[in-house]
Amino acid sequence: MKPQDTYKHQGLRKLLIEELRAKGIRNEAVLKAVGEVPRHFFFDSAFLNFAYADKAFPIGAGQTISQPYTVAFQSDLLKAEPGMKVLEIGTGSGYQAAILAKMGVKVFSVERQRSLFRTAQHILRDLNSTAKVFYGDGYKGLPAFAPFDRVLVTCGAPDMPEALLGQLKPGGIMVVPVGKGESQKMMRILKKDDGSTEVTDHGVFKFVPMLPDKASAG
Ligand code: SAH
């Protein structure tokens, strides 16, 4: 059943925006989207009270909905503008996809767990979100829809996923948490017009791992 979005939820989102501001998020377009997307729609009804805490939360299949701060931080780093095509790897709950779509971005999001893909698809439909979700292996990206203006990886990649850089337009930006252990470094890669790249490091975050293709994982 579709949940309701009440004044109480809207009030909780205002508080969340203030918390994100206090933690250093300054991007008004991102904060506006946080105010407009009902994060509690992405939670099981038993856990609605947790939806507006600035915390990651389990969404089943051993995965999590990213912490709002992380979603806001990545959305800001991506420097996505309305109308741009963005490839997201790791749909998970669909919340990050919904935030970018609210910002006017054309979102193409890939998830490797079928149950999460289905749930996210339903929720995004309930929200009338323009974000499109695909079931598949993020390491392969979405060649049929490439090239993209931006690529956002929301799971921890053990190594730089080079194939995804190939689906990025010249002048495009990829944001990806890279690291083999418990935590990753948030990397931003700018692909220059001549195809060379410029990489910057934006601090340490913790993501669930980017896993190999189901078929090759056995
Ligand atoms: N963006 C999500 C965060 C999800 S957590 C949100 O807003 O809720 C990361 C997700 O990446 C998990 O759902 C996990 O199943 C998915 N994932 C891991 N490896 C993947 C791969 N190779 N391709 C696509 N998705 C992958």
CSV table of N, CA, C and O and ligand atoms in Angstrom, one decimal, residues 59 61 63-66 71 74 88-97 109-113 116 136-139 154-156 207-213, ligand 1:
chain,number,residue,atom,x,y,z
A,59,ILE,N,17.7,-2.5,3.9
A,59,ILE,CA,16.6,-2.6,3.0
A,59,ILE,C,16.3,-4.0,2.6
A,59,ILE,O,15.6,-4.2,1.6
A,61,ALA,N,18.0,-8.1,1.6
A,61,ALA,CA,19.0,-8.7,0.7
A,61,ALA,C,20.4,-8.2,1.1
A,61,ALA,O,21.4,-8.2,0.3
A,63,GLN,N,21.5,-5.4,2.0
A,63,GLN,CA,21.9,-4.1,1.4
A,63,GLN,C,21.3,-3.0,2.3
A,63,GLN,O,20.5,-3.2,3.2
A,64,THR,N,21.8,-1.7,2.0
A,64,THR,CA,21.3,-0.6,2.8
A,64,THR,C,20.9,0.6,1.9
A,64,THR,O,21.4,0.7,0.8
A,65,ILE,N,20.0,1.4,2.4
A,65,ILE,CA,19.7,2.7,1.8
A,65,ILE,C,20.8,3.6,2.4
A,65,ILE,O,21.0,3.6,3.6
A,66,SER,N,21.5,4.3,1.5
A,66,SER,CA,22.6,5.2,2.0
A,66,SER,C,22.1,6.2,2.9
A,66,SER,O,21.0,6.7,2.9
A,71,VAL,N,24.2,10.6,0.4
A,71,VAL,CA,23.4,10.8,-0.8
A,71,VAL,C,23.6,12.3,-1.2
A,71,VAL,O,23.9,12.6,-2.4
A,74,GLN,N,27.3,12.9,-2.4
A,74,GLN,CA,27.6,12.4,-3.8
A,74,GLN,C,26.8,13.2,-4.8
A,74,GLN,O,27.4,13.4,-5.9
A,88,GLU,N,23.5,5.5,-12.7
A,88,GLU,CA,23.8,5.2,-11.3
A,88,GLU,C,24.0,3.7,-11.2
A,88,GLU,O,23.2,2.9,-11.8
A,89,ILE,N,25.0,3.3,-10.5
A,89,ILE,CA,25.3,1.8,-10.3
A,89,ILE,C,24.9,1.5,-8.8
A,89,ILE,O,25.5,2.1,-7.9
A,90,GLY,N,23.9,0.6,-8.6
A,90,GLY,CA,23.5,0.3,-7.3
A,90,GLY,C,22.2,1.0,-6.9
A,90,GLY,O,22.2,1.9,-6.0
A,91,THR,N,21.1,0.7,-7.5
A,91,THR,CA,19.8,1.3,-7.3
A,91,THR,C,19.5,1.2,-5.8
A,91,THR,O,18.9,2.1,-5.2
A,92,GLY,N,19.7,0.0,-5.2
A,92,GLY,CA,19.3,-0.3,-3.8
A,92,GLY,C,17.8,0.0,-3.6
A,92,GLY,O,16.9,-0.5,-4.3
A,93,SER,N,17.6,1.0,-2.7
A,93,SER,CA,16.2,1.4,-2.4
A,93,SER,C,15.6,2.2,-3.5
A,93,SER,O,14.4,2.3,-3.7
A,94,GLY,N,16.4,2.9,-4.3
A,94,GLY,CA,15.9,3.8,-5.3
A,94,GLY,C,15.9,5.3,-4.8
A,94,GLY,O,15.6,6.2,-5.6
A,95,TYR,N,16.3,5.5,-3.6
A,95,TYR,CA,16.2,6.9,-3.0
A,95,TYR,C,17.2,7.8,-3.7
A,95,TYR,O,16.8,8.9,-4.1
A,96,GLN,N,18.4,7.4,-3.9
A,96,GLN,CA,19.4,8.3,-4.6
A,96,GLN,C,18.9,8.6,-6.0
A,96,GLN,O,19.0,9.8,-6.5
A,97,ALA,N,18.4,7.6,-6.7
A,97,ALA,CA,17.8,7.8,-8.0
A,97,ALA,C,16.7,8.9,-8.0
A,97,ALA,O,16.6,9.7,-8.9
A,109,SER,N,19.4,3.8,-13.7
A,109,SER,CA,20.0,3.1,-12.5
A,109,SER,C,20.0,1.6,-12.6
A,109,SER,O,19.0,1.0,-13.1
A,110,VAL,N,21.1,1.0,-12.3
A,110,VAL,CA,21.3,-0.5,-12.5
A,110,VAL,C,21.4,-1.1,-11.1
A,110,VAL,O,22.2,-0.7,-10.3
A,111,GLU,N,20.7,-2.2,-10.9
A,111,GLU,CA,20.8,-3.0,-9.7
A,111,GLU,C,20.9,-4.5,-10.0
A,111,GLU,O,20.3,-5.0,-10.9
A,112,ARG,N,21.8,-5.2,-9.2
A,112,ARG,CA,22.1,-6.6,-9.5
A,112,ARG,C,21.2,-7.6,-8.7
A,112,ARG,O,21.2,-8.8,-9.0
A,113,GLN,N,20.5,-7.1,-7.7
A,113,GLN,CA,19.6,-8.0,-6.9
A,113,GLN,C,18.2,-7.8,-7.4
A,113,GLN,O,17.6,-6.7,-7.3
A,116,LEU,N,15.5,-6.2,-5.0
A,116,LEU,CA,15.6,-4.8,-4.7
A,116,LEU,C,15.2,-4.0,-6.0
A,116,LEU,O,14.6,-3.0,-5.9
A,136,GLY,N,20.6,-5.7,-13.7
A,136,GLY,CA,21.8,-6.1,-14.5
A,136,GLY,C,23.0,-5.9,-13.7
A,136,GLY,O,23.0,-5.6,-12.5
A,137,ASP,N,24.1,-6.1,-14.4
A,137,ASP,CA,25.4,-6.0,-13.7
A,137,ASP,C,26.0,-4.6,-14.0
A,137,ASP,O,26.3,-4.3,-15.1
A,138,GLY,N,26.2,-3.9,-12.9
A,138,GLY,CA,26.7,-2.5,-13.0
A,138,GLY,C,28.1,-2.4,-13.6
A,138,GLY,O,28.4,-1.4,-14.2
A,139,TYR,N,28.9,-3.5,-13.5
A,139,TYR,CA,30.2,-3.4,-14.1
A,139,TYR,C,30.1,-3.2,-15.6
A,139,TYR,O,31.1,-2.7,-16.2
A,154,THR,N,27.2,3.8,-6.3
A,154,THR,CA,26.8,3.9,-4.9
A,154,THR,C,27.0,2.7,-4.1
A,154,THR,O,26.4,2.4,-3.1
A,155,CYS,N,28.0,1.8,-4.6
A,155,CYS,CA,28.5,0.7,-3.9
A,155,CYS,C,30.0,0.8,-3.9
A,155,CYS,O,30.6,1.5,-4.8
A,156,GLY,N,30.7,0.2,-3.0
A,156,GLY,CA,32.1,0.3,-2.9
A,156,GLY,C,32.9,-0.5,-3.9
A,156,GLY,O,32.8,-1.8,-3.8
A,207,PHE,N,30.7,1.9,2.2
A,207,PHE,CA,29.6,1.4,1.3
A,207,PHE,C,29.5,-0.1,1.4
A,207,PHE,O,30.6,-0.7,1.6
A,208,VAL,N,28.4,-0.7,1.0
A,208,VAL,CA,28.4,-2.1,0.8
A,208,VAL,C,29.1,-2.4,-0.5
A,208,VAL,O,29.2,-1.5,-1.4
A,209,PRO,N,29.7,-3.6,-0.6
A,209,PRO,CA,30.6,-3.8,-1.8
A,209,PRO,C,29.9,-3.8,-3.1
A,209,PRO,O,28.8,-4.3,-3.2
A,210,MET,N,30.6,-3.4,-4.2
A,210,MET,CA,30.2,-3.6,-5.5
A,210,MET,C,30.6,-5.0,-5.9
A,210,MET,O,31.8,-5.4,-5.8
A,211,LEU,N,29.7,-5.9,-6.2
A,211,LEU,CA,29.9,-7.3,-6.4
A,211,LEU,C,29.9,-7.7,-7.8
A,211,LEU,O,29.4,-7.0,-8.7
A,212,PRO,N,30.6,-8.8,-8.1
A,212,PRO,CA,30.7,-9.2,-9.5
A,212,PRO,C,29.3,-9.7,-10.0
A,212,PRO,O,28.4,-9.9,-9.3
A,213,ASP,N,29.3,-9.8,-11.3
A,213,ASP,CA,28.1,-10.3,-12.0
A,213,ASP,C,27.6,-11.6,-11.4
A,213,ASP,O,28.4,-12.4,-11.0
B,1,SAH,N1,21.8,4.1,-4.1
B,1,SAH,C1,21.3,3.2,-3.1
B,1,SAH,C2,22.3,2.6,-2.2
B,1,SAH,C3,22.3,1.2,-2.3
B,1,SAH,S1,23.5,0.2,-1.6
B,1,SAH,C4,20.1,3.9,-2.4
B,1,SAH,O1,19.9,5.1,-2.6
B,1,SAH,O2,19.5,3.2,-1.6
B,1,SAH,C5,24.4,-0.4,-3.0
B,1,SAH,C6,23.6,-1.3,-3.9
B,1,SAH,O3,24.5,-1.7,-5.0
B,1,SAH,C7,23.0,-2.6,-3.4
B,1,SAH,O4,21.7,-2.6,-3.6
B,1,SAH,C8,23.7,-3.7,-4.2
B,1,SAH,O5,22.9,-4.8,-4.4
B,1,SAH,C9,24.1,-2.9,-5.4
B,1,SAH,N2,25.2,-3.5,-6.2
B,1,SAH,C10,26.4,-4.1,-5.7
B,1,SAH,N3,27.1,-4.6,-6.8
B,1,SAH,C11,26.5,-4.2,-7.9
B,1,SAH,C12,26.7,-4.4,-9.3
B,1,SAH,N4,27.8,-5.0,-9.8
B,1,SAH,N5,25.8,-3.9,-10.2
B,1,SAH,C13,24.7,-3.3,-9.8
B,1,SAH,N6,24.4,-3.1,-8.5
B,1,SAH,C14,25.3,-3.5,-7.6
